[in-house]
Every structure is written in C-alpha cells, then in structure tokens.
C-alpha positions as a Markdown table, in Angstrom:
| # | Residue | x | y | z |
|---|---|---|---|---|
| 1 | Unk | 37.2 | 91.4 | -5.5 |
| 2 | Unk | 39.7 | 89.1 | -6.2 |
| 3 | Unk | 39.5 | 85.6 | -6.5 |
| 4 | Unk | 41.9 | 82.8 | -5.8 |
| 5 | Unk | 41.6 | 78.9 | -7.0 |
| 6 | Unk | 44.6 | 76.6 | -6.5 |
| 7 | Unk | 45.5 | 73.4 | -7.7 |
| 8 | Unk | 48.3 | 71.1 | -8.3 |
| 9 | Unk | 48.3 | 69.2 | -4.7 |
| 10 | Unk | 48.2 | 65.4 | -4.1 |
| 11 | Unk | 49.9 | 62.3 | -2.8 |
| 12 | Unk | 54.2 | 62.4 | -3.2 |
| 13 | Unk | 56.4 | 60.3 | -2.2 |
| 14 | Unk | 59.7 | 61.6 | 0.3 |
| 15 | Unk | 61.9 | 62.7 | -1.9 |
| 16 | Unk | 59.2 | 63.7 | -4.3 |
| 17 | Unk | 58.4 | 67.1 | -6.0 |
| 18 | Unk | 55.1 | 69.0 | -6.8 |
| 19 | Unk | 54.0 | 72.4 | -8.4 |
| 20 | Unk | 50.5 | 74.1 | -6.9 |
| 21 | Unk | 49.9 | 76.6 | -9.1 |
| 22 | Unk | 47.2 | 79.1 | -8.0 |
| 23 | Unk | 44.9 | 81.7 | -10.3 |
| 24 | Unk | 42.7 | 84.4 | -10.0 |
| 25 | Unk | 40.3 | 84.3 | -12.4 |
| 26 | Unk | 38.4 | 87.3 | -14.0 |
| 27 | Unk | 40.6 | 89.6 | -11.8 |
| 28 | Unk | 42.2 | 92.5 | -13.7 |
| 29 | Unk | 45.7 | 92.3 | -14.5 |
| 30 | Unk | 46.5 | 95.9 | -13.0 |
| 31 | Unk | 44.8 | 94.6 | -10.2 |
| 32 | Unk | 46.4 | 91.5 | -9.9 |
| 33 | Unk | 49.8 | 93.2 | -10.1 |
| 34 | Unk | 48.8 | 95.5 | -7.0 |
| 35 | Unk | 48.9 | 92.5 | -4.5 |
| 36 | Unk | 51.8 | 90.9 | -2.5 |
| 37 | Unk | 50.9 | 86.9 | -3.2 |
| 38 | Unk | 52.0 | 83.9 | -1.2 |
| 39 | Unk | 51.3 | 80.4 | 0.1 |
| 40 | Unk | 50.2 | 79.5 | 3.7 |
| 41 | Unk | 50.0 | 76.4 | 4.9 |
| 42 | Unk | 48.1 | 74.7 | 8.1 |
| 43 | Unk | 48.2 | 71.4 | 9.6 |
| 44 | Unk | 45.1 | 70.4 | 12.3 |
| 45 | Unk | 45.4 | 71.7 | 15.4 |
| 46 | Unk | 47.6 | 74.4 | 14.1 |
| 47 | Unk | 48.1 | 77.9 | 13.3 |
| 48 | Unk | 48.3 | 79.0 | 9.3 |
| 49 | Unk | 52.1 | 79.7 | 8.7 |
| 50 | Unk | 53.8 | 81.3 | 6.1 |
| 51 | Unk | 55.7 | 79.1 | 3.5 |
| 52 | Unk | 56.5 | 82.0 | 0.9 |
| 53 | Unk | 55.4 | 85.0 | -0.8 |
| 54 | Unk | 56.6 | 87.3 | -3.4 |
| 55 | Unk | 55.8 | 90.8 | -3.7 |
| 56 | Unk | 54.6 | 92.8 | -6.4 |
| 57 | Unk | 58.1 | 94.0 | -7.7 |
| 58 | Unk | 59.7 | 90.2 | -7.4 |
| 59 | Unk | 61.6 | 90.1 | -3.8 |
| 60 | Unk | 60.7 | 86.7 | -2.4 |
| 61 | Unk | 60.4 | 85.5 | 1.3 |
| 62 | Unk | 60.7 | 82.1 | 2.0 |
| 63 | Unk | 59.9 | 80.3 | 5.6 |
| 64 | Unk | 63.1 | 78.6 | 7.1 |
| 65 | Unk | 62.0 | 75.3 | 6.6 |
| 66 | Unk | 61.3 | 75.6 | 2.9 |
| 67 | Unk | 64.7 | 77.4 | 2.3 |
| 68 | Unk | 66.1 | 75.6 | -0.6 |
| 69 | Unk | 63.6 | 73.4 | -1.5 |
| 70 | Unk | 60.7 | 75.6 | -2.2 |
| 71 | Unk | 60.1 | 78.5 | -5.3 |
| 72 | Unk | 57.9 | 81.1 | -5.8 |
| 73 | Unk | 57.3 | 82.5 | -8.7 |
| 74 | Unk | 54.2 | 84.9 | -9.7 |
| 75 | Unk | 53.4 | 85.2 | -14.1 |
| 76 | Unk | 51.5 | 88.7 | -13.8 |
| 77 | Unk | 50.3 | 88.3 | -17.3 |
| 78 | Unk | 48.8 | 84.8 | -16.6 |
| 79 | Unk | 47.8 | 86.2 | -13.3 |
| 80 | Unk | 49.3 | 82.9 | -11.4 |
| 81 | Unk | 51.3 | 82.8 | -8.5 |
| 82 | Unk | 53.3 | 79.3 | -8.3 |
| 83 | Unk | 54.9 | 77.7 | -5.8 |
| 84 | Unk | 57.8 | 74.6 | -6.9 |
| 85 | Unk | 58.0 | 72.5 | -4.4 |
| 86 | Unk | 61.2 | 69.9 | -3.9 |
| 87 | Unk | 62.7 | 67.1 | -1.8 |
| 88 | Unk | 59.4 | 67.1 | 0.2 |
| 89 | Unk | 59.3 | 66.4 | 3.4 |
| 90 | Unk | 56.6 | 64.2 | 5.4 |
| 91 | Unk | 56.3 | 67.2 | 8.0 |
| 92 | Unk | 55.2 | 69.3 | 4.6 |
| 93 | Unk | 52.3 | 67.9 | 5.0 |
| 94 | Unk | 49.4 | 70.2 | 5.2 |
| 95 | Unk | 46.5 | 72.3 | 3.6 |
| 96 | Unk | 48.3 | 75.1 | 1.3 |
| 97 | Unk | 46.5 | 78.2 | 0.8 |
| 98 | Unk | 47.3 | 80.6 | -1.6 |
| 99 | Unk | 46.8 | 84.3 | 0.1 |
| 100 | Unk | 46.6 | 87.9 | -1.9 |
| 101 | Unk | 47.3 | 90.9 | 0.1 |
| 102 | Unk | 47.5 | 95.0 | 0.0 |
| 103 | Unk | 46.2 | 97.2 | 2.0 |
| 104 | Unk | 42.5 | 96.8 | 3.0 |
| 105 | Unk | 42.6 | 93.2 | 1.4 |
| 106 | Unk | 43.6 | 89.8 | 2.5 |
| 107 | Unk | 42.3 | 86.9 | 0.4 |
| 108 | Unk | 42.4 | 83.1 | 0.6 |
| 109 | Unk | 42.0 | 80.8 | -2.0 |
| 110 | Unk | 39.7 | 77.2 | -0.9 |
| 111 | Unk | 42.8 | 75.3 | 0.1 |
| 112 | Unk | 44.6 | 72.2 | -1.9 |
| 113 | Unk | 45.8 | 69.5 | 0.2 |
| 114 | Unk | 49.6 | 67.4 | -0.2 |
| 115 | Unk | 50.4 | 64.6 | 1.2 |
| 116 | Unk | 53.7 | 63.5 | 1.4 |
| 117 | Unk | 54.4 | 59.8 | 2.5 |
| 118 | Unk | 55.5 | 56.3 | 1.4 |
C-alpha cells in the first residue's frame, strides 16, 4: 500500500510562491511509477477539487484557476510528486492533499495547509 506524506505548506504573502513537495516512502519505485499522482485541495465547507495531476507517462492537467501559475512535476526515481506554486492568490487558500490513483486505488496523503495573506 502506498503511502503519501507532504510538506512544504505555510504562510505566503499575495504575490508569494511556495513548493509542496509530497513522498511516498517505502513504496516501490515500479509501483510508484504505476499511479496517476496529483494535488487536491479543500477549503471548509467545501468539496475537495482538483488543482493538478500528472499521469504516469508525463501529460499534465491543471484546474482553470491554477493555469499559469501552478506546476506539476513527479521525480519517479525520488518517488515525489511536486507541485510549484506562483503568484498566489488569497482564494488559494486551503488544505492541499496529495492523491495517488490506478485502478482499485485512491490514496490521500494527511493534508498540508497554505495560507496566503498579508
């Protein structure tokens, strides 16, 4: 089973830029390589919505709002998925969760919280 631990959010500034970075420790690299991986995010009150995800031969999806301003990137080797985050926004504020998925699996990391505000 596959295990997911981010890090890398905090407190930024408008304007500001951050990098969560999210690992799966102890997981297989073949493994690792077999699942789509992206980053979710959830304000209260709110459903969990995409931000981005990249799939295990590269293509990328990005949410509408992030367009330009957000990066995914997955190091297979390292088995990390990142996600490079720019010009934030105060509405970017949320929990972001980084999420592993095939067939038969769907797995959450614990959640790292960023604040963006003045």
């Amino acid at each position: 089973q596959v295990r997911l631990v981010e890090s890398g959010g905090g407190l930024v500034q408008p304007g500001g830029s951050l990098r969560l970075s999210c690992a799966a420790p102890g997981t297989i690299t073949s493994v690792f390589n077999s699942y789509t991986m992206g980053w979710y995010r959830q304000t209260p009150g709110n459903q969990r919505e995409l931000v981005a995800d990249i799939a295990v031969g590269g293509p990328t999806n990005y949410a509408d709002s992030v367009k330009g301003r957000f990066t995914i990137a997955r190091d297979n080797s390292k088995k990390r998925v990142y996600l490079h985050m720019t010009d934030l926004k105060p509405e970017d504020t949320a929990v972001y969760y980084c999420n592993a998925r095939r067939i038969g699996a769907n797995i959450w990391g614990q959640g790292t919280q960023v604040t963006v505000s003045s």
